[in-house]
mmCIF file of N, CA and C in Angstrom:
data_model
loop_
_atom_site.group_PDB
_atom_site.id
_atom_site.type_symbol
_atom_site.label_atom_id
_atom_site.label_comp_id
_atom_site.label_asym_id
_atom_site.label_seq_id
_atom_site.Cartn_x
_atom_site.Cartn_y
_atom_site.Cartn_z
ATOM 1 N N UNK A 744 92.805 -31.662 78.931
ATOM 2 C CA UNK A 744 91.383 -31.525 78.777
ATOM 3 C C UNK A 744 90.709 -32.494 79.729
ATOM 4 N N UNK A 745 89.499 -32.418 80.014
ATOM 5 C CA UNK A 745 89.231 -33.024 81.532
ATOM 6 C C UNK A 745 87.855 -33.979 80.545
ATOM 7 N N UNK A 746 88.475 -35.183 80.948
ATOM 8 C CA UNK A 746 87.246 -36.099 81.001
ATOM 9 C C UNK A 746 85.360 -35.905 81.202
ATOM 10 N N UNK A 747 84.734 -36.461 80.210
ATOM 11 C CA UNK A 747 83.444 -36.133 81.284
ATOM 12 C C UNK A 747 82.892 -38.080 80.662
ATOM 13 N N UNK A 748 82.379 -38.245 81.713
ATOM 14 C CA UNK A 748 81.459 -39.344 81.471
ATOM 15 C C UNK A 748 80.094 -39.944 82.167
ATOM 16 N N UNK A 749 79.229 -41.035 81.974
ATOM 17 C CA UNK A 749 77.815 -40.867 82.403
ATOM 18 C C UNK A 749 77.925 -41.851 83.575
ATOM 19 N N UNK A 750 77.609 -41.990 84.575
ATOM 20 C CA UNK A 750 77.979 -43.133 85.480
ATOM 21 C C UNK A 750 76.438 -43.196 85.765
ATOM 22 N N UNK A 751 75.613 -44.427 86.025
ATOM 23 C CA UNK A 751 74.337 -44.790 86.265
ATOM 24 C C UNK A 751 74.278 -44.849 87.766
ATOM 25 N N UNK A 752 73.045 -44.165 88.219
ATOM 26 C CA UNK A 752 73.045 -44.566 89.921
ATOM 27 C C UNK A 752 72.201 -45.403 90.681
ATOM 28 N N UNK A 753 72.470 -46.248 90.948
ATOM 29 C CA UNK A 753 71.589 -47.033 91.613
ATOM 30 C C UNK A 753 71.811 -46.640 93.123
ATOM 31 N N UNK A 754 70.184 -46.968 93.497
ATOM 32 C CA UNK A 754 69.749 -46.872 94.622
ATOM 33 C C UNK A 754 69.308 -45.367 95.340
ATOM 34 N N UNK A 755 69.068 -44.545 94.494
ATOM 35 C CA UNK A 755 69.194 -43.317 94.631
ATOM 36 C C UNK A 755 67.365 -43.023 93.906
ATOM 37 N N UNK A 756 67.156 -43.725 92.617
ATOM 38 C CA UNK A 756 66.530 -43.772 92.321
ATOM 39 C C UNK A 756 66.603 -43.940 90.275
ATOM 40 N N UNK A 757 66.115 -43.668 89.722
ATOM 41 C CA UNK A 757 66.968 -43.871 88.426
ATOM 42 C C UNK A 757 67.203 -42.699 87.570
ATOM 43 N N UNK A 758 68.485 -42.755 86.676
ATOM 44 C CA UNK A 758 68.726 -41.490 85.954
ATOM 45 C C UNK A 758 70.424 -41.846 85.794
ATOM 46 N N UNK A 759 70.986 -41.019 84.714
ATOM 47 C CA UNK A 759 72.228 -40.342 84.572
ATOM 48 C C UNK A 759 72.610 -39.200 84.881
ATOM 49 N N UNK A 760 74.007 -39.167 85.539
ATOM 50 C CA UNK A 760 74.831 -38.021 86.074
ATOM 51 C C UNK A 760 75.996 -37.820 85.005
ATOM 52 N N UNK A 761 76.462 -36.464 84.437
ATOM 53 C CA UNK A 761 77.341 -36.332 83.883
ATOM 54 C C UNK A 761 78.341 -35.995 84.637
ATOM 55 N N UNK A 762 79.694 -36.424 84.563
ATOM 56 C CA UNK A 762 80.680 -36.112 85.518
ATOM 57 C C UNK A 762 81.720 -36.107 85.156
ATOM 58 N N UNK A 763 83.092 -35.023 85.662
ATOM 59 C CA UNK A 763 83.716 -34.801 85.237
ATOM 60 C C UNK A 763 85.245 -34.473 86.088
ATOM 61 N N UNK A 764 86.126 -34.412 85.754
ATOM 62 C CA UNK A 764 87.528 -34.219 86.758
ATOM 63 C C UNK A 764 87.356 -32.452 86.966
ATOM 64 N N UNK A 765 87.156 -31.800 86.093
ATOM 65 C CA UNK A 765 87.371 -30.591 86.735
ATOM 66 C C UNK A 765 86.151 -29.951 86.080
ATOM 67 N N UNK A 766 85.819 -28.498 87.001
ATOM 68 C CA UNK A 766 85.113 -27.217 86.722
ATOM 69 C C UNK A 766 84.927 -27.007 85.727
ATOM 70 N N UNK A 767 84.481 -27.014 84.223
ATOM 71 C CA UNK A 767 84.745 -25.437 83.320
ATOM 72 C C UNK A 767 85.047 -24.209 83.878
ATOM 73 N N UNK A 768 86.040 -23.932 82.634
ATOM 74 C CA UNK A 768 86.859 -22.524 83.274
ATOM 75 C C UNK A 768 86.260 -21.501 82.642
ATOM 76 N N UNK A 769 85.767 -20.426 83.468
ATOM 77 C CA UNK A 769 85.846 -19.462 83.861
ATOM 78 C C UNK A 769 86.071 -18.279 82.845
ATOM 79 N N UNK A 770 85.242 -17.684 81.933
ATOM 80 C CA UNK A 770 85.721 -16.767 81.209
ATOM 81 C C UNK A 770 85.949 -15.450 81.932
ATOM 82 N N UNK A 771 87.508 -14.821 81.327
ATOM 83 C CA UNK A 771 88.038 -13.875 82.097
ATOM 84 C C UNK A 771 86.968 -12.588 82.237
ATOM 85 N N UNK A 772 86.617 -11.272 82.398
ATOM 86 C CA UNK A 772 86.117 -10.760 82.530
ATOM 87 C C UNK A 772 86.302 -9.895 81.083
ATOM 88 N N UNK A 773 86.857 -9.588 80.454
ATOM 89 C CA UNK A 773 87.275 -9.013 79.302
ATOM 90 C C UNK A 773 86.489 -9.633 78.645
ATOM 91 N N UNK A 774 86.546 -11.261 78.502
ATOM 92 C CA UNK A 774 86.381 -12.359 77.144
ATOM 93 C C UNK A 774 84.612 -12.085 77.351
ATOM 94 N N UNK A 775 84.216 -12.103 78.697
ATOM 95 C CA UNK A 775 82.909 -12.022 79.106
ATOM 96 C C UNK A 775 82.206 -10.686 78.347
ATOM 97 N N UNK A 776 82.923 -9.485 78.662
ATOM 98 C CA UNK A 776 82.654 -8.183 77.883
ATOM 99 C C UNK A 776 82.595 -8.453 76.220
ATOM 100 N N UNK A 777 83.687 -8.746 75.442
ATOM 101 C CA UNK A 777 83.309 -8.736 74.575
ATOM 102 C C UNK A 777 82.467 -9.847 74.100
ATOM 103 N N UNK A 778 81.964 -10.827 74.461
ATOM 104 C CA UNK A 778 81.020 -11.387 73.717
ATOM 105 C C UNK A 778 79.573 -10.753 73.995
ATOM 106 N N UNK A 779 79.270 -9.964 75.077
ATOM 107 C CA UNK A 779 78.217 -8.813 75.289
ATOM 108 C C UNK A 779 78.863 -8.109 74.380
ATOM 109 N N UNK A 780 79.399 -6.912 74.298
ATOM 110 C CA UNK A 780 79.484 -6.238 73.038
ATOM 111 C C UNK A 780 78.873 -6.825 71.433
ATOM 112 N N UNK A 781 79.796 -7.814 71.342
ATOM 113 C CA UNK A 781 79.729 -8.469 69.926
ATOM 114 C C UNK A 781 77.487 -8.999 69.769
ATOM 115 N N UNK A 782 77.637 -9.311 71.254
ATOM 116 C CA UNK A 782 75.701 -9.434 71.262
ATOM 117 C C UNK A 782 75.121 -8.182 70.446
ATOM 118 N N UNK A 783 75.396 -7.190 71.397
ATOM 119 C CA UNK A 783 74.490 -5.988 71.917
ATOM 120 C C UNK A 783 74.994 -4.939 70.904
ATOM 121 N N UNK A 784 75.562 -5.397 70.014
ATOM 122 C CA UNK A 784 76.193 -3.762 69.100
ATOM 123 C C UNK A 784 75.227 -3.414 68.495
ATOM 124 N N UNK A 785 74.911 -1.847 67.854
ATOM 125 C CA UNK A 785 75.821 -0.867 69.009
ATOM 126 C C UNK A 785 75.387 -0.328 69.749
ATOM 127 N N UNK A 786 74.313 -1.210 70.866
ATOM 128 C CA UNK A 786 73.358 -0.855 72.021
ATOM 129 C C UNK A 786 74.476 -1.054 72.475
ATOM 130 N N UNK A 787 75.778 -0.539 73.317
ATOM 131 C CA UNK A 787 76.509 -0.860 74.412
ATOM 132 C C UNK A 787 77.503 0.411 75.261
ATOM 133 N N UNK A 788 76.621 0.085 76.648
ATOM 134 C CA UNK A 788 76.860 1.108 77.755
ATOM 135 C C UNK A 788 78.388 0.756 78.070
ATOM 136 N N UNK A 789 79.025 2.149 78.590
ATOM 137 C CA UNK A 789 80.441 1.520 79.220
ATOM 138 C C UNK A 789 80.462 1.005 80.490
ATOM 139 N N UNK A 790 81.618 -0.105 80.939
ATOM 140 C CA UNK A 790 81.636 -0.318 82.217
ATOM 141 C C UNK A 790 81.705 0.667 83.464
ATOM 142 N N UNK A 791 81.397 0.263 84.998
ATOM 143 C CA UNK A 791 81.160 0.670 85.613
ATOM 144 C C UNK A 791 82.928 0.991 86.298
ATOM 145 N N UNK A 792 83.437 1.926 86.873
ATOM 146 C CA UNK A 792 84.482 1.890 87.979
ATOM 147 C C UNK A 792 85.540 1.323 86.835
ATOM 148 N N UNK A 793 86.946 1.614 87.204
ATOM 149 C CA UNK A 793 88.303 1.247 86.577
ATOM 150 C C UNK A 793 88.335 -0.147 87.546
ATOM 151 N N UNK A 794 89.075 -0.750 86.246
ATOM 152 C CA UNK A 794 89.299 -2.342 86.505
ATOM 153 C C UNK A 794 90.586 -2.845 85.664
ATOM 154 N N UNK A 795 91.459 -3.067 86.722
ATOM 155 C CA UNK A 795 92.819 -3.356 85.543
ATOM 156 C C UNK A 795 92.626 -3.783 85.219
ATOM 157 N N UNK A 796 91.831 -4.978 84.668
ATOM 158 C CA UNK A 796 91.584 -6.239 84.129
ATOM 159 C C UNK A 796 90.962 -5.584 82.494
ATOM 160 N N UNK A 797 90.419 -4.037 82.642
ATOM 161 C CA UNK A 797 90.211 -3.475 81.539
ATOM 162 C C UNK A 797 90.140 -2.255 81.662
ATOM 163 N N UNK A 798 91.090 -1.891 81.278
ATOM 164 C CA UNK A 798 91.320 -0.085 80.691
ATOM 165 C C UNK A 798 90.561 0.218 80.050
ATOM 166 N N UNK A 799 90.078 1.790 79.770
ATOM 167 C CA UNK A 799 89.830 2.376 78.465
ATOM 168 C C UNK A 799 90.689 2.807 77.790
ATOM 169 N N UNK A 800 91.043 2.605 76.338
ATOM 170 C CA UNK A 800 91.822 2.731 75.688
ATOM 171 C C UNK A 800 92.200 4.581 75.426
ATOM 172 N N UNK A 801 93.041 5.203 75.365
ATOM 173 C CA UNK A 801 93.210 6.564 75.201
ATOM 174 C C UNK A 801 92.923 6.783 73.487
ATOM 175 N N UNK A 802 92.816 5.966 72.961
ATOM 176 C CA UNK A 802 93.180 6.166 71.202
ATOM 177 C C UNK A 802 93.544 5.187 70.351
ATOM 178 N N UNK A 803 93.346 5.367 68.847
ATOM 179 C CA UNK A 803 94.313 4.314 67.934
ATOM 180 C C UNK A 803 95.160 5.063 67.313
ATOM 181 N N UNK A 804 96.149 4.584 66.198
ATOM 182 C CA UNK A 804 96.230 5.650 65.178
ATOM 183 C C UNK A 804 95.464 4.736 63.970
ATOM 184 N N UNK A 805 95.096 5.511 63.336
ATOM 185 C CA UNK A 805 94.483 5.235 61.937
ATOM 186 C C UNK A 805 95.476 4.261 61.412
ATOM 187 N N UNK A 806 94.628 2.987 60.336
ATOM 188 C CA UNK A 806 95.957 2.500 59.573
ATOM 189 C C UNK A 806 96.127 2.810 58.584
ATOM 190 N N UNK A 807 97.023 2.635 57.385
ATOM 191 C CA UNK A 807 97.384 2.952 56.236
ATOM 192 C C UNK A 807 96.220 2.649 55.636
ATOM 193 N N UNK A 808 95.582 1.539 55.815
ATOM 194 C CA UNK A 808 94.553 1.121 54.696
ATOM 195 C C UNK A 808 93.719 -0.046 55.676
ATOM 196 N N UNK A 809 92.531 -0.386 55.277
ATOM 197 C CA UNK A 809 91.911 -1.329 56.387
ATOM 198 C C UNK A 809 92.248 -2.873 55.939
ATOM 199 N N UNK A 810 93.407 -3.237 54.757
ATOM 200 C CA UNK A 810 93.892 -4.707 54.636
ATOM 201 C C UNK A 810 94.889 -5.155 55.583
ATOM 202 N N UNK A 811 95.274 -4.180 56.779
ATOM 203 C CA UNK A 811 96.744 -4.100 58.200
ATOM 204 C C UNK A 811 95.474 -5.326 58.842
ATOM 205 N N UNK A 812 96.708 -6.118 59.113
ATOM 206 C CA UNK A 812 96.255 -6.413 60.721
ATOM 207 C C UNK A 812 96.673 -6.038 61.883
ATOM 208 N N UNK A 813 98.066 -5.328 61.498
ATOM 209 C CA UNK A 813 98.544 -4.361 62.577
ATOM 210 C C UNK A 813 97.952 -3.760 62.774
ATOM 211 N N UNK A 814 97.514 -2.840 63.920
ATOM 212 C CA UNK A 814 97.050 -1.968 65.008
ATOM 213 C C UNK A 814 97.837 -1.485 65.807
ATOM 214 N N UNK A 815 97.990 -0.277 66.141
ATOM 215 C CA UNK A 815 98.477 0.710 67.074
ATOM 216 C C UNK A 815 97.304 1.398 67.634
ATOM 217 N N UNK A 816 97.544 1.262 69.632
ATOM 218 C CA UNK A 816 96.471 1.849 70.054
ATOM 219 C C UNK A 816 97.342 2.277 71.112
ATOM 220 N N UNK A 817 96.455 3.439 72.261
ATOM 221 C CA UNK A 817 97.055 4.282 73.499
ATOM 222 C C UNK A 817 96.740 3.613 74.629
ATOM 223 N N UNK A 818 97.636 2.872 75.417
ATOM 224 C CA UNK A 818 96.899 2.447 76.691
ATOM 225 C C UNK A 818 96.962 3.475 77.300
ATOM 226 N N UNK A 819 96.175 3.587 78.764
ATOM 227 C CA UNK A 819 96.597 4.566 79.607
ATOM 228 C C UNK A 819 96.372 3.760 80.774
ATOM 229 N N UNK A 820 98.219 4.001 81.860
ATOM 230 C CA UNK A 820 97.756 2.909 82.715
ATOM 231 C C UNK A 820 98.460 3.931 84.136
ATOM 232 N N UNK A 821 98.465 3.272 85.057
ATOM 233 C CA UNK A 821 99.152 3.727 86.290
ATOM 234 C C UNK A 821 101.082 4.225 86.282
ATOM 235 N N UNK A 822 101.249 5.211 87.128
ATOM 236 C CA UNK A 822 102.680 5.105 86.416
ATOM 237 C C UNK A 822 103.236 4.388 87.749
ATOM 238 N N UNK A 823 102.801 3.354 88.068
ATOM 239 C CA UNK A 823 103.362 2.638 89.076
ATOM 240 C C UNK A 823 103.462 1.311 88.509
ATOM 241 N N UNK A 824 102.220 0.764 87.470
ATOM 242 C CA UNK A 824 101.978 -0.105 86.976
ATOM 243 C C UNK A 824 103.324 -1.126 86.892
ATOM 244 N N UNK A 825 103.406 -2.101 86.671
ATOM 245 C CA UNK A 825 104.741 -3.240 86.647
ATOM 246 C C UNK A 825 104.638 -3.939 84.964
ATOM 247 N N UNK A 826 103.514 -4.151 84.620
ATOM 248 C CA UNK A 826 102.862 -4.290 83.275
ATOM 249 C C UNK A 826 101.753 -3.720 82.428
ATOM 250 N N UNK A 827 101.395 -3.364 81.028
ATOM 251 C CA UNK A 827 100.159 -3.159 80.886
ATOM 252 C C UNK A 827 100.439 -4.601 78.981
ATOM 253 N N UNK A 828 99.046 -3.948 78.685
ATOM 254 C CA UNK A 828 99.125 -4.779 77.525
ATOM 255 C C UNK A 828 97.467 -4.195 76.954
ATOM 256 N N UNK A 829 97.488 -5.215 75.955
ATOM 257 C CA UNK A 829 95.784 -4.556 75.471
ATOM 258 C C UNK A 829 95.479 -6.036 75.173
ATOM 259 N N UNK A 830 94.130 -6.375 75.465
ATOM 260 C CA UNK A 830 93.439 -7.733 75.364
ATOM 261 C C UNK A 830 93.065 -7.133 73.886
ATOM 262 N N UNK A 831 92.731 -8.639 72.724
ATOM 263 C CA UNK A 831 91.710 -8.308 71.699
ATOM 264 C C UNK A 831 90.459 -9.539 71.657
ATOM 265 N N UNK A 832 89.677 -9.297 71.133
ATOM 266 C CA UNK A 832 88.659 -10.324 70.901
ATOM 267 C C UNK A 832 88.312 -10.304 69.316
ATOM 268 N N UNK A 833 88.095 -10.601 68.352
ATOM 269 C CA UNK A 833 87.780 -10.841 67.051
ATOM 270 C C UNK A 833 86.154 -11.558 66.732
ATOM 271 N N UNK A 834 85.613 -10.439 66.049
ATOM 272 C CA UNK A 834 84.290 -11.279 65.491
ATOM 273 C C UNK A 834 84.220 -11.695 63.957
ATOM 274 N N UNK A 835 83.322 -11.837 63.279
ATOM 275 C CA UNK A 835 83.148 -10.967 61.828
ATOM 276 C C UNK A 835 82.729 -9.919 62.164
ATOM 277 N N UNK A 836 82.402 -8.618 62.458
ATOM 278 C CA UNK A 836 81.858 -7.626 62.807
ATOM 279 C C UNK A 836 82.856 -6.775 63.623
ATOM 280 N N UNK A 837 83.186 -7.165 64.082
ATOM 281 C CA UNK A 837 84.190 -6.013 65.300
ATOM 282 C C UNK A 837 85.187 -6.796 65.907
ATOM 283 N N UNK A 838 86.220 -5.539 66.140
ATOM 284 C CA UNK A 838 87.398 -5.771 67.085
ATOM 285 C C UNK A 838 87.206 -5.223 67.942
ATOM 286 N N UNK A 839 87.022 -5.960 69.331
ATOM 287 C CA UNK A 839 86.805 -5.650 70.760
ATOM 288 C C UNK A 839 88.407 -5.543 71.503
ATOM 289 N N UNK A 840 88.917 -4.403 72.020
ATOM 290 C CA UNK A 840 90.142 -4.250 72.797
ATOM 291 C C UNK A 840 89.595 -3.391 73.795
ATOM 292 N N UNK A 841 90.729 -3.955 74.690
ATOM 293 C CA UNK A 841 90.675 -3.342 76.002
ATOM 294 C C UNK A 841 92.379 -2.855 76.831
ATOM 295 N N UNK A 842 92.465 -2.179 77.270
ATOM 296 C CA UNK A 842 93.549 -2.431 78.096
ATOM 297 C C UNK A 842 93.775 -2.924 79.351
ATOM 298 N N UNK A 843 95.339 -3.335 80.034
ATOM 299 C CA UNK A 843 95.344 -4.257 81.087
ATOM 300 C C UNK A 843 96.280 -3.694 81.964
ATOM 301 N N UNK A 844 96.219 -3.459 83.140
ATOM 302 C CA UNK A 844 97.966 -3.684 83.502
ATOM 303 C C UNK A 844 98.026 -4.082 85.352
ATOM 304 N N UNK A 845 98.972 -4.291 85.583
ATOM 305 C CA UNK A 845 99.244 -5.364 86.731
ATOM 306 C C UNK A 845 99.918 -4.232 87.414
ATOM 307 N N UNK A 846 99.989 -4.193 88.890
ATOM 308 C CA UNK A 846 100.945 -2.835 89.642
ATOM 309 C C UNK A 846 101.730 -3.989 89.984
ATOM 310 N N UNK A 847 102.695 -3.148 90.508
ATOM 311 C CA UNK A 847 103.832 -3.810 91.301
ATOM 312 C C UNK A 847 103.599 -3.697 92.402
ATOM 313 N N UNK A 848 104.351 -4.492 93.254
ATOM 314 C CA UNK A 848 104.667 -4.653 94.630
ATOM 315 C C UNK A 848 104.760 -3.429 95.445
ATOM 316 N N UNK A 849 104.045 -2.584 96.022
ATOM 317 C CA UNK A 849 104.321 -1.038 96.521
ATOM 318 C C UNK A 849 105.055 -1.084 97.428
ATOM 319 N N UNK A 850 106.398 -0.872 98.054
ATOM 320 C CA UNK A 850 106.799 -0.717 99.567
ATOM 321 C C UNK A 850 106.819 0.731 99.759
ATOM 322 N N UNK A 851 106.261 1.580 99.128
ATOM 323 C CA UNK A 851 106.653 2.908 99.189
ATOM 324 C C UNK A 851 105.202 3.930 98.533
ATOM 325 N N UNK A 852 105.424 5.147 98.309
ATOM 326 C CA UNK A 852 104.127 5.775 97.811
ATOM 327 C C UNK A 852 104.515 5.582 96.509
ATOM 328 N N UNK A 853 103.598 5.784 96.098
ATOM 329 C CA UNK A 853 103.277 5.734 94.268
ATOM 330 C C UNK A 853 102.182 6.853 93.835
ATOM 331 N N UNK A 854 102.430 8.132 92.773
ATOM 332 C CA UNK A 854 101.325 9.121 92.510
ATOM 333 C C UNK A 854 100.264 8.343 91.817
ATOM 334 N N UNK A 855 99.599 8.979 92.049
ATOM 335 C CA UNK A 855 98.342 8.312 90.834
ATOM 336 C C UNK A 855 97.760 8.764 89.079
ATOM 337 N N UNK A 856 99.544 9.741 88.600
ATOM 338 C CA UNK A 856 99.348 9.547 87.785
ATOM 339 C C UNK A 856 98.882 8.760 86.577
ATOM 340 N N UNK A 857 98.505 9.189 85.209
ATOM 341 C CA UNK A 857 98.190 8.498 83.926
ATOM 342 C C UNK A 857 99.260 8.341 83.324
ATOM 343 N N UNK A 858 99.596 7.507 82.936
ATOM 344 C CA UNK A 858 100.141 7.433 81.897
ATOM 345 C C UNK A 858 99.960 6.526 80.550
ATOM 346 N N UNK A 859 100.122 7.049 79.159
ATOM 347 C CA UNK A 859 99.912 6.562 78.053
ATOM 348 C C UNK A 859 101.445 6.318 77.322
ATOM 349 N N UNK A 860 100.697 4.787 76.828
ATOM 350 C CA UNK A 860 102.099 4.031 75.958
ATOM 351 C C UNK A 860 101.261 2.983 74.659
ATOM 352 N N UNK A 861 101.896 3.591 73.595
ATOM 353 C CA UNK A 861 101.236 2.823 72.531
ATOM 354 C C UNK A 861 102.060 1.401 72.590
ATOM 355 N N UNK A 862 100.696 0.758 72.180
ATOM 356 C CA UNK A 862 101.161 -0.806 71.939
ATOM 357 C C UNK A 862 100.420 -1.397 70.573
ATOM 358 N N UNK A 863 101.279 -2.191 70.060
ATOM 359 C CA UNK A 863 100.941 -2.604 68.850
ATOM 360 C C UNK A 863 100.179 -3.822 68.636
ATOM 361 N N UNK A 864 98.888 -4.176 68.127
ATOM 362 C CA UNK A 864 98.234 -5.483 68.312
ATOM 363 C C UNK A 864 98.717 -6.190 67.177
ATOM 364 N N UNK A 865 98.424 -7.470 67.065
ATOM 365 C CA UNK A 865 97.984 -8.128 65.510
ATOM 366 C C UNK A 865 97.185 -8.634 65.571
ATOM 367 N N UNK A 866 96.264 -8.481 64.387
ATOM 368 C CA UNK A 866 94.877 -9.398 64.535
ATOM 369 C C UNK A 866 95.446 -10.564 63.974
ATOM 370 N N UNK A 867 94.200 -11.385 64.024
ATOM 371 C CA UNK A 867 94.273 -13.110 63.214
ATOM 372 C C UNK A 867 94.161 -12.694 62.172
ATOM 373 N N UNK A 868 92.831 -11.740 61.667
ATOM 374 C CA UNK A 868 93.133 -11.379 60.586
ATOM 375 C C UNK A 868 92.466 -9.674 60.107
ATOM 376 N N UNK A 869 92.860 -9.566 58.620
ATOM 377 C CA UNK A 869 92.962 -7.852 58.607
ATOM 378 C C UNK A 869 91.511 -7.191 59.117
ATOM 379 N N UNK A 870 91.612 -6.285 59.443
ATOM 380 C CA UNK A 870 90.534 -5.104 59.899
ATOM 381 C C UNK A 870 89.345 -5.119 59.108
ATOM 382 N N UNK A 871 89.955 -4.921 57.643
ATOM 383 C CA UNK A 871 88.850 -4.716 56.822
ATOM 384 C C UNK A 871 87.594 -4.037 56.977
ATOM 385 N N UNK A 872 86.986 -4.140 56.900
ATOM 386 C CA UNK A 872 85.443 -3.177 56.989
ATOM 387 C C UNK A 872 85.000 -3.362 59.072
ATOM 388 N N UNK A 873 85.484 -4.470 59.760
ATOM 389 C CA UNK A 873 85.365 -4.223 61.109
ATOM 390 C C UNK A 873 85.374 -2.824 61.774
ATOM 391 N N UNK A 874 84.832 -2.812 62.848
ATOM 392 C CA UNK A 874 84.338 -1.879 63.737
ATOM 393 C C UNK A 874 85.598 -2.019 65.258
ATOM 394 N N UNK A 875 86.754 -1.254 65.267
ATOM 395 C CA UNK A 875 86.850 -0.795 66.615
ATOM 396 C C UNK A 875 86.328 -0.568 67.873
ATOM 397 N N UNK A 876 86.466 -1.437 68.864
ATOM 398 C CA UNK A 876 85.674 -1.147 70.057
ATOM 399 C C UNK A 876 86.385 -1.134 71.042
ATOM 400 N N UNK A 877 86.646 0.033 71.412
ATOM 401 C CA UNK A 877 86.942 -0.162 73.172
ATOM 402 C C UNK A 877 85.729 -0.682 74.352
ATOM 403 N N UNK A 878 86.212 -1.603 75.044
ATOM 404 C CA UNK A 878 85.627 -2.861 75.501
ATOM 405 C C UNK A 878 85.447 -1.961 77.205
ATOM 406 N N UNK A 879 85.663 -1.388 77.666
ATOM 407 C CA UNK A 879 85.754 -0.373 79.064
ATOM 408 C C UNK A 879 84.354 0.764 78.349
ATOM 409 N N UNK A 880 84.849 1.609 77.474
ATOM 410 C CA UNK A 880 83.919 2.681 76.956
ATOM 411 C C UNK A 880 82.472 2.504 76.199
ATOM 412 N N UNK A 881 82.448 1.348 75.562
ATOM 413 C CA UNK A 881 81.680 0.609 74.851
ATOM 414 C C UNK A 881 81.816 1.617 73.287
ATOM 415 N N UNK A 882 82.447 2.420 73.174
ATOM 416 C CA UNK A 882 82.296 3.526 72.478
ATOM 417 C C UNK A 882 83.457 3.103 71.222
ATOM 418 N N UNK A 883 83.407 3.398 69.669
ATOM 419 C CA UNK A 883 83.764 3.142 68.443
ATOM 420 C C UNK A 883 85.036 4.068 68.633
ATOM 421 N N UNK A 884 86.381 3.149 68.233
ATOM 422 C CA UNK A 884 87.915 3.956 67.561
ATOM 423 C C UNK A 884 87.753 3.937 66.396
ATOM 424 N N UNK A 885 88.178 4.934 66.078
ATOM 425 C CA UNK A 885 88.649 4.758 64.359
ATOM 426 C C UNK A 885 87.227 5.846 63.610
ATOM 427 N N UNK A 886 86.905 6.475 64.457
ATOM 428 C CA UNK A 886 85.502 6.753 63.373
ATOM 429 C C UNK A 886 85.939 7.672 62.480
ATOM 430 N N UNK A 887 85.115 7.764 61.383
ATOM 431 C CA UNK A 887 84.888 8.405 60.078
ATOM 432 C C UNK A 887 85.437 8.617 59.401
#
């Protein structure tokens, strides 16, 4: 964790500077989305252009009952892809997911098929009365 402290300046004129060893980091672009979502529900437009950094999710399946914190959802990613995964974010109010995935190294062609592979989340904690959100679509899983 990076230090911060007040150092006084003389000769500059008078006042305190807060200062510190490093930057604040950087919320990923996902973490950035869902805390807009979790703002703006359920005023929320989908993102613009595909971004591995966030898929739209193809689907969930329903759970047995809303006390699971398990989750099963559809990524849909490149079939060249090297990884995918699904980000989550947790409010009281909603579960914000997205999907992810990383390509590999190309030395060769690759189609630009879809492909879908369920992956299993766990929340921190159960679903309960929460709201499903795909974080790409801005649009509700799980309805009715």
């Amino acid at each position: 964790m990076a230090a911060a402290g007040a150092v006084a300046l003389s000769g500059c004129g008078s006042g305190t500077q807060t200062v510190g060893t490093a930057p604040p980091k950087q919320k990923d672009p996902f973490e950035q989305r869902a805390e807009q979502i979790v703002r703006d529900w359920p005023k929320v437009s989908p993102v613009s252009g595909r971004k591995d950094t966030m898929l739209p999710l193809t689907g969930a399946d329903r759970p047995r009952n809303t006390a699971v914190r398990e989750l099963t959802v559809t990524v849909g990613h490149g079939a060249c892809d090297a990884k995918y995964g699904v980000h989550t974010h947790e409010s009281k109010d909603l579960v914000v997911v997205a999907g992810w995935s990383k390509k590999k190294n190309q030395n060769g062609m690759c189609t630009s098929q879809l492909v879908t592979d369920k992956v299993e989340i766990t929340l921190k904690s159960p679903l309960d009365d929460r709201e499903l959100v795909d974080a790409a679509t801005g649009k509700q899983l799980l309805k009715g």
